[in-house]
Amino acid sequence: MDNFKPRIIIFCCNWCSYAGADLAGVSRLQIAPHFRVIRTMCSGRIEPEFVLKAFQNGVDGVMITGCHPGDCHYISGNYKTIRRYYFLKLLLSEFGVNTKRLKLHFISAGEGIEFQKRVNEFIEEIKKLGSADYAQKE
Amino acid sequence: MRQIEYEIINTVEKLFADKKIDIFIGYKKGTLSLQTSPYFLSEQDDVRKLVWNSFCSNNLAVFIPRIIPNSKSKESKPVGILCKGCDSRSLVGLIKEKQINRDNLFIIGISCPGIVDRRKILSRLDGKEIIGIDEDADSIVVKLKDGEKRFEKEEYLCESCLNCAHPTPSIYDVLIRGAVYSLQAITPDPITKDFSSKPREERWKIFETEVSKCIRCYACRDACPNCYCKECFAEQTKPQWLGVSKGLSEVIFYHIVRILHQAGRCVDCGACVRACPMDINLRLFTRVMVDEVKERFGYEPGISLKDTPPLATFSADDKQEFMTEPE
Ligand code: SF4
Ligand code: SF4
Ligand code: SF4
Ligand code: FES
C-alpha cells in the first residue's frame, strides 16, 4: 500500500481556489504530487457529470473547491454548488458508493496554506481508502 | 367510467365549438389491450374517439415542450390537454422552468383514481390471449377465450399511484371529478425507505442488478416531461459523456446523471417506469430524491407555481450539514 499513488482530480474555480493553489505553488509549499487541477470559471460550473466522469475514468478521489460562501465572483455559484454537491453525495451514498472520495472545500485566493493542508489531508485519506474499486467496472 | 368519458368528450366538443382551442391532447384506444395511446385531435377529428380508463398511463405533459413553441403568437389559441394529477404537476414544473406559458394551455383536469399497471395484470394471465376488457368503478374484467378474470383495481395500481399525495390536478381550467382516490399517501415512500435501510453493499448490488438490465433505449427519458433538453447529455458528442457500448459503467453513468437531473423536479408520475421495456425499477431511485427534497427543503415539485425549485436557489442558512457525510 505504501507505493500506492492515488490519482486525484481537484476542481478549482478561477477566482479564488485556483489563485489559492497558485499561491501555494509560488510559496513553494510542499504538496504530495498525486493530484491534477482542473480550472473552471466558478464552482457552480461543476456539473455532476464532471465528477462522475472522473470516477468512471478511474480517479481515486475528487475534490471540488470554490470561493468561500459570500465570495463567489458570480454571487451565488458556490451556494448552488453546495446544494448540488449535497444531492450528488446523497445519491452516491444511497447507491452504496463510498462518498469519502468526494470532498468540497472553500479556499480563498489568499489561502495557499489552507490549500496545501486540505489537499494533503485528502491525499492521505484516499491513500488509506486505497484504489477506487467501483470505477470502470467494465 | 363511461360517465366521465362522456363528460370529457362533451367538454372538448364545446371547447372546439366555442373556438377556444385548435388542438386537444387526450387518449384514444391503444393498439394493444390494456393500453391507450395519446390522441392529438383538431376540430375535424373524431372527438368520440377520446377515452378515459385505468390505462391512460402516458404523462401527456411530455408533448408540451416538444411540440408547442414557448413564444406562441397572441392570436393562436391555447392547446387543450387532459391532465391527471401528475400530468398537471409536470405542467407546473414546465411553467416554472419557462418551457411553456400558462396562457397557452387550456387544462381539463381530472381527479384521478390511479392508473392500473398492465404488467401486473399480464403477469397473472399466463400469456393467454385477451379478447376484451371491461371496467367498472372498482375492478377490471379481462375476457379470455376460456372465461374471464376479475382484478380489483386497488391491488393492481402502479407503484407511484399506490402512494400518490395529489391525485387531483394542482392547476386546471375545468375540473372533472372522476372516481375517488381512496388510498392514503405516505412519506417517505415505504418501498424506497426499505431500500434506504439496507446495508451499503446490498444497495449497490440492487442498483447494479437493476440498471445492468438497461439497453439504453432512452424510453425512460423520452417519456418524462422533465427531459425536454434538445440535446440530452446522453447523446452529446462534444464532450462525449457516454460511450456507445452497453457496458455497465456507461449504464450506471447514464442512470446516476438522469436521476440527478430529476432532483427536485421529478413528480413521481411513474411514466418512466411504465415506458421501460426492461422492467427496471426506476422509481426506486427517483423516489429517494423526491422524499429527500421534501424532507430537506419542504418542497414538492408541481404543487405551486410560486415556490422555487431547491436546486435553482439557495439559502444563506445552507450550512455545514450539507457538506458533511450523508448517512
Ligand atoms: S437526462 Fe438530463 S440531459 Fe437528458 S434530457 Fe433528461 S434532463 Fe436533459
Ligand atoms: S423521472 Fe419518471 S417519475 Fe419522475 S417525472 Fe420523469 S417520468 Fe415522472
Ligand atoms: S427505458 Fe429502461 S432500458 Fe430504456 S434506457 Fe431507460 S432504463 Fe434503460
Ligand atoms: S467564482 Fe469561485 S465559486 Fe463562484
Tab-separated table of C-alpha atoms and ligand atoms in Angstrom:
chain	number	residue	atom	x	y	z
A	1	MET	CA	0.000	0.000	0.000
A	2	ASP	CA	2.956	2.274	0.629
A	3	ASN	CA	3.723	2.697	-3.021
A	4	PHE	CA	0.077	3.346	-3.930
A	5	LYS	CA	-0.016	6.577	-5.876
A	6	PRO	CA	-3.580	7.829	-5.864
A	7	ARG	CA	-4.925	9.797	-8.773
A	8	ILE	CA	-6.890	12.781	-7.641
A	9	ILE	CA	-8.742	15.486	-9.519
A	10	ILE	CA	-9.196	18.884	-7.937
A	11	PHE	CA	-11.663	21.279	-9.461
A	12	CYS	CA	-10.716	24.882	-8.749
A	13	CYS	CA	-12.697	27.979	-9.542
A	14	ASN	CA	-10.845	30.633	-11.459
A	15	TRP	CA	-11.123	33.430	-8.953
A	16	CYS	CA	-10.391	32.039	-5.509
A	17	SER	CA	-9.293	28.479	-5.142
A	18	TYR	CA	-7.212	28.428	-8.315
A	19	ALA	CA	-5.424	31.530	-7.129
A	20	GLY	CA	-5.058	29.814	-3.755
A	21	ALA	CA	-3.474	26.834	-5.463
A	22	ASP	CA	-1.232	29.173	-7.375
A	23	LEU	CA	-0.178	30.870	-4.171
A	24	ALA	CA	0.618	27.504	-2.634
A	25	GLY	CA	2.824	26.894	-5.647
A	26	VAL	CA	4.730	30.157	-5.697
A	27	SER	CA	5.166	29.928	-1.919
A	28	ARG	CA	6.782	26.529	-2.543
A	29	LEU	CA	4.517	24.748	-0.115
A	30	GLN	CA	5.046	21.004	-0.271
A	31	ILE	CA	2.078	19.006	-1.526
A	32	ALA	CA	2.113	15.333	-2.436
A	33	PRO	CA	2.256	15.138	-6.246
A	34	HIS	CA	-0.801	12.976	-6.756
A	35	PHE	CA	-3.326	15.461	-7.984
A	36	ARG	CA	-4.271	17.317	-11.135
A	37	VAL	CA	-6.090	20.617	-11.102
A	38	ILE	CA	-8.932	21.382	-13.489
A	39	ARG	CA	-9.907	25.003	-13.582
A	40	THR	CA	-13.462	26.159	-14.108
A	41	MET	CA	-14.683	29.725	-14.050
A	42	CYS	CA	-16.826	29.082	-10.998
A	43	SER	CA	-17.508	26.124	-8.758
A	44	GLY	CA	-21.090	26.460	-9.969
A	45	ARG	CA	-19.866	25.252	-13.358
A	46	ILE	CA	-19.046	21.836	-11.989
A	47	GLU	CA	-21.758	19.505	-13.118
A	48	PRO	CA	-22.256	16.101	-11.566
A	49	GLU	CA	-21.205	14.702	-14.929
A	50	PHE	CA	-17.712	16.085	-14.379
A	51	VAL	CA	-17.305	14.264	-11.122
A	52	LEU	CA	-18.782	11.012	-12.344
A	53	LYS	CA	-16.703	11.086	-15.498
A	54	ALA	CA	-13.587	11.434	-13.394
A	55	PHE	CA	-14.546	8.462	-11.272
A	56	GLN	CA	-15.528	6.485	-14.320
A	57	ASN	CA	-12.096	7.067	-15.772
A	58	GLY	CA	-10.509	5.645	-12.700
A	59	VAL	CA	-9.510	8.514	-10.422
A	60	ASP	CA	-9.438	7.680	-6.744
A	61	GLY	CA	-10.783	10.929	-5.387
A	62	VAL	CA	-12.364	14.200	-6.481
A	63	MET	CA	-12.214	17.469	-4.616
A	64	ILE	CA	-14.345	20.442	-5.538
A	65	THR	CA	-13.098	23.809	-4.380
A	66	GLY	CA	-14.501	27.284	-4.703
A	67	CYS	CA	-14.683	30.683	-3.110
A	68	HIS	CA	-15.974	30.969	0.432
A	69	PRO	CA	-19.732	31.452	0.748
A	70	GLY	CA	-20.483	35.074	0.024
A	71	ASP	CA	-17.297	35.500	-2.008
A	72	CYS	CA	-18.289	33.870	-5.287
A	73	HIS	CA	-17.481	36.197	-8.165
A	74	TYR	CA	-20.760	35.276	-9.751
A	75	ILE	CA	-22.542	35.993	-6.477
A	76	SER	CA	-24.248	32.696	-5.734
A	77	GLY	CA	-22.499	29.999	-7.778
A	78	ASN	CA	-20.922	28.373	-4.783
A	79	TYR	CA	-24.145	28.319	-2.773
A	80	LYS	CA	-25.713	26.364	-5.591
A	81	THR	CA	-22.666	24.129	-5.664
A	82	ILE	CA	-23.299	23.271	-2.035
A	83	ARG	CA	-26.785	22.036	-2.763
A	84	ARG	CA	-25.787	20.188	-5.893
A	85	TYR	CA	-22.889	18.581	-4.155
A	86	TYR	CA	-25.200	17.538	-1.374
A	87	PHE	CA	-27.508	15.755	-3.794
A	88	LEU	CA	-24.640	14.118	-5.572
A	89	LYS	CA	-23.234	12.787	-2.333
A	90	LEU	CA	-26.603	11.715	-1.144
A	91	LEU	CA	-27.329	9.818	-4.314
A	92	LEU	CA	-23.944	8.168	-4.434
A	93	SER	CA	-24.209	7.078	-0.838
A	94	GLU	CA	-27.770	5.919	-1.406
A	95	PHE	CA	-26.432	3.518	-4.004
A	96	GLY	CA	-23.718	2.361	-1.705
A	97	VAL	CA	-20.752	4.297	-3.077
A	98	ASN	CA	-18.202	5.416	-0.520
A	99	THR	CA	-18.585	9.172	-0.665
A	100	LYS	CA	-15.401	9.844	1.298
A	101	ARG	CA	-13.793	10.028	-2.110
A	102	LEU	CA	-15.617	13.240	-2.864
A	103	LYS	CA	-14.915	16.446	-0.987
A	104	LEU	CA	-15.926	20.068	-1.089
A	105	HIS	CA	-13.764	22.840	0.330
A	106	PHE	CA	-13.774	26.591	0.207
A	107	ILE	CA	-10.370	28.136	-0.340
A	108	SER	CA	-9.732	31.802	-0.958
A	109	ALA	CA	-7.023	33.344	-3.127
A	110	GLY	CA	-5.005	34.140	-0.023
A	111	GLU	CA	-5.185	30.684	1.490
A	112	GLY	CA	-2.236	28.888	-0.066
A	113	ILE	CA	-1.563	27.181	3.229
A	114	GLU	CA	-5.156	26.068	3.507
A	115	PHE	CA	-4.935	24.619	0.020
A	116	GLN	CA	-1.818	22.688	0.925
A	117	LYS	CA	-3.387	21.395	4.111
A	118	ARG	CA	-6.675	20.308	2.533
A	119	VAL	CA	-5.053	18.599	-0.402
A	120	ASN	CA	-2.514	16.760	1.719
A	121	GLU	CA	-5.259	15.668	4.075
A	122	PHE	CA	-7.341	14.412	1.207
A	123	ILE	CA	-4.446	12.540	-0.352
A	124	GLU	CA	-3.744	10.864	2.978
A	125	GLU	CA	-7.354	9.860	3.303
A	126	ILE	CA	-7.501	8.439	-0.201
A	127	LYS	CA	-4.294	6.532	0.432
A	128	LYS	CA	-5.977	4.904	3.391
A	129	LEU	CA	-9.040	4.050	1.328
A	130	GLY	CA	-6.904	2.587	-1.423
A	131	SER	CA	-7.690	2.482	-5.070
A	132	ALA	CA	-11.291	3.072	-6.140
A	133	ASP	CA	-12.823	-0.234	-6.993
A	134	TYR	CA	-16.192	0.874	-8.278
A	135	ALA	CA	-14.709	2.792	-11.142
A	136	GLN	CA	-14.525	1.276	-14.594
A	137	LYS	CA	-16.371	-1.907	-13.839
A	138	GLU	CA	-16.082	-2.911	-17.408
B	1	MET	CA	-66.096	5.490	-16.071
B	2	ARG	CA	-68.338	5.905	-19.118
B	3	GLN	CA	-69.936	8.870	-17.414
B	4	ILE	CA	-66.568	10.611	-17.058
B	5	GLU	CA	-65.632	9.794	-20.624
B	6	TYR	CA	-68.818	11.492	-21.819
B	7	GLU	CA	-68.064	14.490	-19.734
B	8	ILE	CA	-64.601	14.779	-21.259
B	9	ILE	CA	-65.943	14.401	-24.776
B	10	ASN	CA	-68.664	16.990	-24.220
B	11	THR	CA	-66.235	19.462	-22.718
B	12	VAL	CA	-63.808	19.077	-25.610
B	13	GLU	CA	-66.581	19.347	-28.169
B	14	LYS	CA	-67.723	22.551	-26.565
B	15	LEU	CA	-64.184	23.943	-26.495
B	16	PHE	CA	-63.872	23.336	-30.220
B	17	ALA	CA	-67.317	24.748	-30.900
B	18	ASP	CA	-66.527	27.867	-28.909
B	19	LYS	CA	-63.235	28.210	-30.798
B	20	LYS	CA	-61.305	28.206	-27.559
B	21	ILE	CA	-58.722	25.668	-28.730
B	22	ASP	CA	-57.324	24.394	-32.038
B	23	ILE	CA	-55.838	21.206	-30.781
B	24	PHE	CA	-56.508	18.854	-27.924
B	25	ILE	CA	-54.304	16.161	-26.423
B	26	GLY	CA	-56.053	13.229	-24.805
B	27	TYR	CA	-56.131	9.437	-25.027
B	28	LYS	CA	-57.620	7.017	-27.508
B	29	LYS	CA	-57.889	3.253	-27.564
B	30	GLY	CA	-54.490	1.645	-27.910
B	31	THR	CA	-53.477	-0.971	-30.427
B	32	LEU	CA	-52.793	-3.451	-27.660
B	33	SER	CA	-55.250	-4.322	-24.950
B	34	LEU	CA	-54.659	-2.809	-21.501
B	35	GLN	CA	-53.135	0.209	-23.209
B	36	THR	CA	-54.162	3.579	-24.587
B	37	SER	CA	-52.371	5.890	-26.991
B	38	PRO	CA	-52.022	9.633	-26.817
B	39	TYR	CA	-54.524	11.241	-29.165
B	40	PHE	CA	-53.973	14.619	-30.796
B	41	LEU	CA	-57.113	15.953	-32.293
B	42	SER	CA	-58.218	19.059	-34.067
B	43	GLU	CA	-61.725	20.126	-34.911
B	44	GLN	CA	-62.040	17.817	-37.929
B	45	ASP	CA	-61.124	14.749	-35.922
B	46	ASP	CA	-63.497	12.449	-34.134
B	47	VAL	CA	-63.947	13.624	-30.563
B	48	ARG	CA	-65.827	10.443	-29.775
B	49	LYS	CA	-62.594	8.525	-30.032
B	50	LEU	CA	-61.395	10.069	-26.789
B	51	VAL	CA	-61.269	7.568	-23.970
B	52	TRP	CA	-60.758	7.641	-20.249
B	53	ASN	CA	-59.950	4.476	-18.348
B	54	SER	CA	-57.468	2.931	-15.937
B	55	PHE	CA	-54.848	2.547	-18.644
B	56	CYS	CA	-54.387	6.206	-19.560
B	57	SER	CA	-50.828	5.874	-18.426
B	58	ASN	CA	-48.834	8.334	-20.541
B	59	ASN	CA	-47.943	11.608	-18.951
B	60	LEU	CA	-49.329	13.897	-21.645
B	61	ALA	CA	-47.365	16.888	-20.410
B	62	VAL	CA	-44.370	15.347	-22.150
B	63	PHE	CA	-45.605	16.635	-25.501
B	64	ILE	CA	-45.980	20.215	-24.422
B	65	PRO	CA	-42.382	21.474	-24.520
B	66	ARG	CA	-41.647	19.359	-27.582
B	67	ILE	CA	-44.433	20.482	-29.863
B	68	ILE	CA	-45.524	23.869	-28.676
B	69	PRO	CA	-43.218	26.816	-29.033
B	70	ASN	CA	-42.971	28.777	-25.831
B	71	SER	CA	-43.371	32.014	-27.671
B	72	LYS	CA	-46.672	31.404	-29.324
B	73	SER	CA	-48.152	34.414	-31.015
B	74	LYS	CA	-51.002	36.228	-29.324
B	75	GLU	CA	-53.560	35.190	-31.932
B	76	SER	CA	-53.008	31.471	-31.683
B	77	LYS	CA	-55.249	29.626	-29.308
B	78	PRO	CA	-54.189	27.669	-26.272
B	79	VAL	CA	-53.591	23.950	-26.509
B	80	GLY	CA	-56.137	21.810	-24.742
B	81	ILE	CA	-54.823	18.969	-22.671
B	82	LEU	CA	-56.263	16.312	-20.418
B	83	CYS	CA	-54.416	16.157	-17.112
B	84	LYS	CA	-54.354	13.681	-14.302
B	85	GLY	CA	-52.834	14.825	-11.034
B	86	CYS	CA	-49.299	14.008	-12.102
B	87	ASP	CA	-49.627	15.444	-15.621
B	88	SER	CA	-50.661	18.749	-14.096
B	89	ARG	CA	-47.722	18.636	-11.680
B	90	SER	CA	-45.434	18.178	-14.650
B	91	LEU	CA	-47.037	21.167	-16.338
B	92	VAL	CA	-46.444	23.281	-13.252
B	93	GLY	CA	-42.778	22.299	-13.424
B	94	LEU	CA	-42.615	23.191	-17.092
B	95	ILE	CA	-44.245	26.553	-16.489
B	96	LYS	CA	-41.779	27.284	-13.704
B	97	GLU	CA	-38.882	26.280	-15.898
B	98	LYS	CA	-40.251	28.629	-18.541
B	99	GLN	CA	-40.845	25.939	-21.123
B	100	ILE	CA	-44.453	26.949	-21.637
B	101	ASN	CA	-46.658	29.836	-20.849
B	102	ARG	CA	-49.673	29.130	-18.669
B	103	ASP	CA	-51.793	31.207	-21.045
B	104	ASN	CA	-51.012	28.831	-23.866
B	105	LEU	CA	-52.700	25.946	-22.108
B	106	PHE	CA	-56.271	25.001	-21.554
B	107	ILE	CA	-56.231	22.271	-18.964
B	108	ILE	CA	-59.044	19.813	-18.430
B	109	GLY	CA	-58.148	18.400	-15.062
B	110	ILE	CA	-59.432	15.063	-13.956
B	111	SER	CA	-59.216	13.842	-10.407
B	112	CYS	CA	-57.516	10.545	-10.864
B	113	PRO	CA	-58.360	7.211	-9.246
B	114	GLY	CA	-54.947	5.796	-10.176
B	115	ILE	CA	-53.519	4.007	-13.173
B	116	VAL	CA	-53.532	0.229	-13.342
B	117	ASP	CA	-50.217	-1.443	-14.030
B	118	ARG	CA	-50.787	-3.580	-17.107
B	119	ARG	CA	-47.713	-5.641	-16.375
B	120	LYS	CA	-49.108	-6.706	-13.039
B	121	ILE	CA	-52.241	-7.918	-14.800
B	122	LEU	CA	-50.383	-9.534	-17.675
B	123	SER	CA	-48.279	-11.492	-15.223
B	124	ARG	CA	-51.464	-13.164	-13.971
B	125	LEU	CA	-52.728	-14.250	-17.358
B	126	ASP	CA	-50.102	-16.893	-18.161
B	127	GLY	CA	-49.705	-15.499	-21.638
B	128	LYS	CA	-53.323	-16.151	-22.591
B	129	GLU	CA	-54.855	-14.082	-25.339
B	130	ILE	CA	-57.092	-11.237	-24.252
B	131	ILE	CA	-60.344	-10.876	-26.166
B	132	GLY	CA	-61.840	-7.949	-24.349
B	133	ILE	CA	-61.620	-5.656	-21.346
B	134	ASP	CA	-64.400	-4.335	-19.195
B	135	GLU	CA	-64.035	-1.871	-16.445
B	136	ASP	CA	-66.258	-0.718	-13.611
B	137	ALA	CA	-65.550	1.519	-10.656
B	138	ASP	CA	-63.506	-0.968	-8.656
B	139	SER	CA	-62.370	-3.667	-10.978
B	140	ILE	CA	-61.053	-4.665	-14.365
B	141	VAL	CA	-62.562	-7.666	-16.083
B	142	VAL	CA	-60.326	-9.341	-18.606
B	143	LYS	CA	-62.125	-11.601	-21.039
B	144	LEU	CA	-60.203	-14.616	-22.219
B	145	LYS	CA	-61.090	-17.396	-24.646
B	146	ASP	CA	-61.879	-19.714	-21.760
B	147	GLY	CA	-63.726	-17.389	-19.439
B	148	GLU	CA	-62.903	-14.154	-17.671
B	149	LYS	CA	-60.781	-12.870	-14.823
B	150	ARG	CA	-61.602	-10.069	-12.420
B	151	PHE	CA	-58.932	-7.822	-10.927
B	152	GLU	CA	-59.515	-5.418	-8.070
B	153	LYS	CA	-58.030	-2.127	-9.249
B	154	GLU	CA	-56.611	-1.136	-5.935
B	155	GLU	CA	-54.351	-4.163	-5.861
B	156	TYR	CA	-53.063	-3.616	-9.359
B	157	LEU	CA	-52.246	0.074	-9.359
B	158	CYS	CA	-48.810	1.334	-10.447
B	159	GLU	CA	-46.426	1.864	-7.583
B	160	SER	CA	-46.404	5.634	-7.902
B	161	CYS	CA	-50.229	5.607	-7.915
B	162	LEU	CA	-50.276	3.494	-4.780
B	163	ASN	CA	-48.633	6.351	-2.955
B	164	CYS	CA	-49.924	9.460	-4.683
B	165	ALA	CA	-50.358	12.518	-2.494
B	166	HIS	CA	-52.057	14.706	-5.091
B	167	PRO	CA	-54.394	12.771	-7.385
B	168	THR	CA	-56.365	15.934	-8.109
B	169	PRO	CA	-54.642	18.311	-10.540
B	170	SER	CA	-52.883	21.271	-8.978
B	171	ILE	CA	-53.798	23.560	-11.867
B	172	TYR	CA	-56.699	23.334	-14.293
B	173	ASP	CA	-59.236	25.398	-16.169
B	174	VAL	CA	-62.019	22.860	-15.890
B	175	LEU	CA	-62.096	20.051	-13.374
B	176	ILE	CA	-63.879	16.802	-13.978
B	177	ARG	CA	-64.359	14.807	-10.836
B	178	GLY	CA	-63.505	11.217	-11.505
B	179	ALA	CA	-63.781	8.271	-9.200
B	180	VAL	CA	-62.449	8.992	-5.747
B	181	TYR	CA	-58.916	8.081	-4.943
B	182	SER	CA	-59.090	6.267	-1.679
B	183	LEU	CA	-55.516	5.484	-0.722
B	184	GLN	CA	-53.522	7.354	1.872
B	185	ALA	CA	-50.169	8.762	0.766
B	186	ILE	CA	-47.190	8.035	2.992
B	187	THR	CA	-43.912	9.960	3.027
B	188	PRO	CA	-41.256	8.658	2.862
B	189	ASP	CA	-42.419	6.001	0.494
B	190	PRO	CA	-42.352	2.590	2.219
B	191	ILE	CA	-40.653	0.885	-0.710
B	192	THR	CA	-37.800	3.350	-1.014
B	193	LYS	CA	-37.489	3.578	2.734
B	194	ASP	CA	-36.990	-0.128	2.833
B	195	PHE	CA	-34.339	0.224	0.138
B	196	SER	CA	-32.551	3.009	2.006
B	197	SER	CA	-32.390	0.996	5.184
B	198	LYS	CA	-30.450	-1.828	3.566
B	199	PRO	CA	-26.690	-2.050	4.096
B	200	ARG	CA	-24.464	-0.188	1.697
B	201	GLU	CA	-23.157	-3.186	-0.272
B	202	GLU	CA	-26.635	-4.517	-0.741
B	203	ARG	CA	-27.920	-1.206	-2.074
B	204	TRP	CA	-25.134	-1.092	-4.630
B	205	LYS	CA	-25.872	-4.673	-5.617
B	206	ILE	CA	-29.558	-3.847	-6.140
B	207	PHE	CA	-28.775	-0.724	-8.111
B	208	GLU	CA	-26.261	-2.580	-10.228
B	209	THR	CA	-28.562	-5.516	-10.875
B	210	GLU	CA	-31.426	-3.234	-11.825
B	211	VAL	CA	-29.536	-0.954	-14.174
B	212	SER	CA	-27.487	-3.736	-15.716
B	213	LYS	CA	-30.708	-4.751	-17.476
B	214	CYS	CA	-30.745	-1.396	-19.251
B	215	ILE	CA	-30.413	-1.468	-23.035
B	216	ARG	CA	-30.080	2.308	-23.258
B	217	CYS	CA	-33.118	2.834	-25.397
B	218	TYR	CA	-33.799	6.107	-23.530
B	219	ALA	CA	-37.521	5.456	-23.406
B	220	CYS	CA	-37.465	6.499	-19.746
B	221	ARG	CA	-36.126	9.863	-20.780
B	222	ASP	CA	-38.470	10.241	-23.727
B	223	ALA	CA	-41.491	9.517	-21.549
B	224	CYS	CA	-40.535	12.143	-18.984
B	225	PRO	CA	-41.869	15.698	-19.274
B	226	ASN	CA	-38.823	16.960	-17.397
B	227	CYS	CA	-36.478	15.665	-20.073
B	228	TYR	CA	-37.074	18.320	-22.673
B	229	CYS	CA	-33.391	19.075	-23.364
B	230	LYS	CA	-32.880	19.485	-27.103
B	231	GLU	CA	-29.691	17.535	-26.708
B	232	CYS	CA	-29.521	15.195	-23.759
B	233	PHE	CA	-26.134	14.665	-22.134
B	234	ALA	CA	-26.535	11.021	-23.073
B	235	GLU	CA	-26.217	11.866	-26.734
B	236	GLN	CA	-23.791	14.747	-26.614
B	237	THR	CA	-20.623	14.126	-28.512
B	238	LYS	CA	-18.691	17.235	-27.548
B	239	PRO	CA	-17.831	16.371	-24.879
B	240	GLN	CA	-18.931	12.803	-25.081
B	241	TRP	CA	-20.127	11.829	-21.637
B	242	LEU	CA	-21.190	8.367	-22.573
B	243	GLY	CA	-19.665	5.784	-24.834
B	244	VAL	CA	-21.943	3.860	-27.143
B	245	SER	CA	-21.491	0.480	-25.523
B	246	LYS	CA	-23.893	-1.272	-23.212
B	247	GLY	CA	-21.063	-1.585	-20.683
B	248	LEU	CA	-22.090	-1.402	-17.080
B	249	SER	CA	-20.120	1.706	-16.235
B	250	GLU	CA	-21.788	3.627	-19.066
B	251	VAL	CA	-25.205	2.493	-17.955
B	252	ILE	CA	-24.505	3.442	-14.353
B	253	PHE	CA	-23.288	6.830	-15.518
B	254	TYR	CA	-26.429	7.425	-17.514
B	255	HIS	CA	-28.689	6.485	-14.658
B	256	ILE	CA	-26.959	8.451	-11.944
B	257	VAL	CA	-26.946	11.591	-14.059
B	258	ARG	CA	-30.552	11.150	-15.134
B	259	ILE	CA	-31.622	10.776	-11.535
B	260	LEU	CA	-29.609	13.819	-10.531
B	261	HIS	CA	-31.207	15.844	-13.301
B	262	GLN	CA	-34.523	14.891	-11.750
B	263	ALA	CA	-33.631	16.001	-8.240
B	264	GLY	CA	-36.230	18.478	-7.064
B	265	ARG	CA	-38.110	18.123	-10.361
B	266	CYS	CA	-39.435	14.581	-10.533
B	267	VAL	CA	-43.160	14.484	-9.823
B	268	ASP	CA	-43.216	10.719	-9.325
B	269	CYS	CA	-45.665	10.094	-12.148
B	270	GLY	CA	-44.190	6.720	-12.991
B	271	ALA	CA	-44.192	7.357	-16.746
B	272	CYS	CA	-40.525	6.376	-16.985
B	273	VAL	CA	-41.157	3.080	-15.226
B	274	ARG	CA	-44.066	2.237	-17.487
B	275	ALA	CA	-42.025	3.120	-20.556
B	276	CYS	CA	-39.058	0.926	-19.708
B	277	PRO	CA	-39.090	-2.210	-21.842
B	278	MET	CA	-36.718	-3.972	-19.481
B	279	ASP	CA	-38.891	-3.623	-16.383
B	280	ILE	CA	-36.267	-1.737	-14.459
B	281	ASN	CA	-37.481	-0.415	-11.146
B	282	LEU	CA	-36.507	3.177	-11.902
B	283	ARG	CA	-38.854	4.561	-9.318
B	284	LEU	CA	-36.832	3.078	-6.521
B	285	PHE	CA	-34.124	5.598	-7.330
B	286	THR	CA	-36.056	8.709	-8.314
B	287	ARG	CA	-38.412	8.445	-5.379
B	288	VAL	CA	-35.487	8.577	-2.953
B	289	MET	CA	-34.793	12.046	-4.292
B	290	VAL	CA	-38.436	13.088	-4.089
B	291	ASP	CA	-38.624	12.181	-0.423
B	292	GLU	CA	-35.287	13.759	0.358
B	293	VAL	CA	-36.252	17.030	-1.314
B	294	LYS	CA	-39.467	17.105	0.629
B	295	GLU	CA	-37.815	16.382	3.940
B	296	ARG	CA	-34.863	18.686	3.422
B	297	PHE	CA	-36.432	21.665	1.681
B	298	GLY	CA	-40.129	21.143	2.332
B	299	TYR	CA	-40.502	21.279	-1.425
B	300	GLU	CA	-42.849	19.246	-3.556
B	301	PRO	CA	-42.492	19.782	-7.290
B	302	GLY	CA	-45.599	20.643	-9.216
B	303	ILE	CA	-47.830	21.790	-6.411
B	304	SER	CA	-47.457	25.517	-6.537
B	305	LEU	CA	-46.463	27.911	-9.289
B	306	LYS	CA	-44.802	30.187	-6.776
B	307	ASP	CA	-42.083	28.369	-4.837
B	308	THR	CA	-38.630	27.968	-6.373
B	309	PRO	CA	-37.126	24.533	-7.014
B	310	PRO	CA	-34.436	23.821	-4.408
B	311	LEU	CA	-31.605	23.427	-6.891
B	312	ALA	CA	-32.379	26.688	-8.610
B	313	THR	CA	-31.928	28.674	-5.460
B	314	PHE	CA	-30.006	28.731	-2.209
B	315	SER	CA	-30.309	29.964	1.267
B	316	ALA	CA	-27.620	31.525	3.369
B	317	ASP	CA	-28.654	29.066	6.080
B	318	ASP	CA	-27.499	26.103	4.000
B	319	LYS	CA	-24.852	25.295	6.479
B	320	GLN	CA	-22.261	22.765	7.223
B	321	GLU	CA	-24.599	19.805	7.324
B	322	PHE	CA	-24.824	19.875	3.540
B	323	MET	CA	-21.131	19.374	3.294
B	324	THR	CA	-20.727	16.563	5.753
B	325	GLU	CA	-21.249	12.893	5.028
B	326	PRO	CA	-24.864	11.932	4.450
B	327	GLU	CA	-25.728	8.602	6.071
C	1	SF4	S1	-31.447	13.088	-18.710
C	1	SF4	FE1	-30.816	15.157	-18.217
C	1	SF4	S2	-29.808	15.901	-20.081
C	1	SF4	FE2	-31.034	14.137	-20.652
C	1	SF4	S3	-32.974	15.008	-21.321
C	1	SF4	FE3	-33.182	14.449	-19.144
C	1	SF4	S4	-32.701	16.322	-18.053
C	1	SF4	FE4	-31.931	16.574	-20.136
C	2	SF4	S1	-38.431	10.825	-13.755
C	2	SF4	FE1	-40.126	9.407	-14.144
C	2	SF4	S2	-41.489	9.650	-12.385
C	2	SF4	FE2	-40.129	11.433	-12.405
C	2	SF4	S3	-41.241	12.987	-13.576
C	2	SF4	FE3	-39.941	11.891	-15.033
C	2	SF4	S4	-41.245	10.279	-15.876
C	2	SF4	FE4	-42.244	11.040	-13.996
C	3	SF4	S1	-36.269	2.805	-20.582
C	3	SF4	FE1	-35.286	1.183	-19.379
C	3	SF4	S2	-33.941	0.122	-20.827
C	3	SF4	FE2	-34.516	2.070	-21.777
C	3	SF4	S3	-32.845	3.484	-21.203
C	3	SF4	FE3	-34.441	3.706	-19.655
C	3	SF4	S4	-33.877	2.277	-18.035
C	3	SF4	FE4	-32.713	1.713	-19.852
C	4	FES	S1	-16.262	32.218	-8.632
C	4	FES	FE1	-15.342	30.984	-7.097
C	4	FES	S2	-17.055	29.778	-6.531
C	4	FES	FE2	-18.018	31.096	-7.983
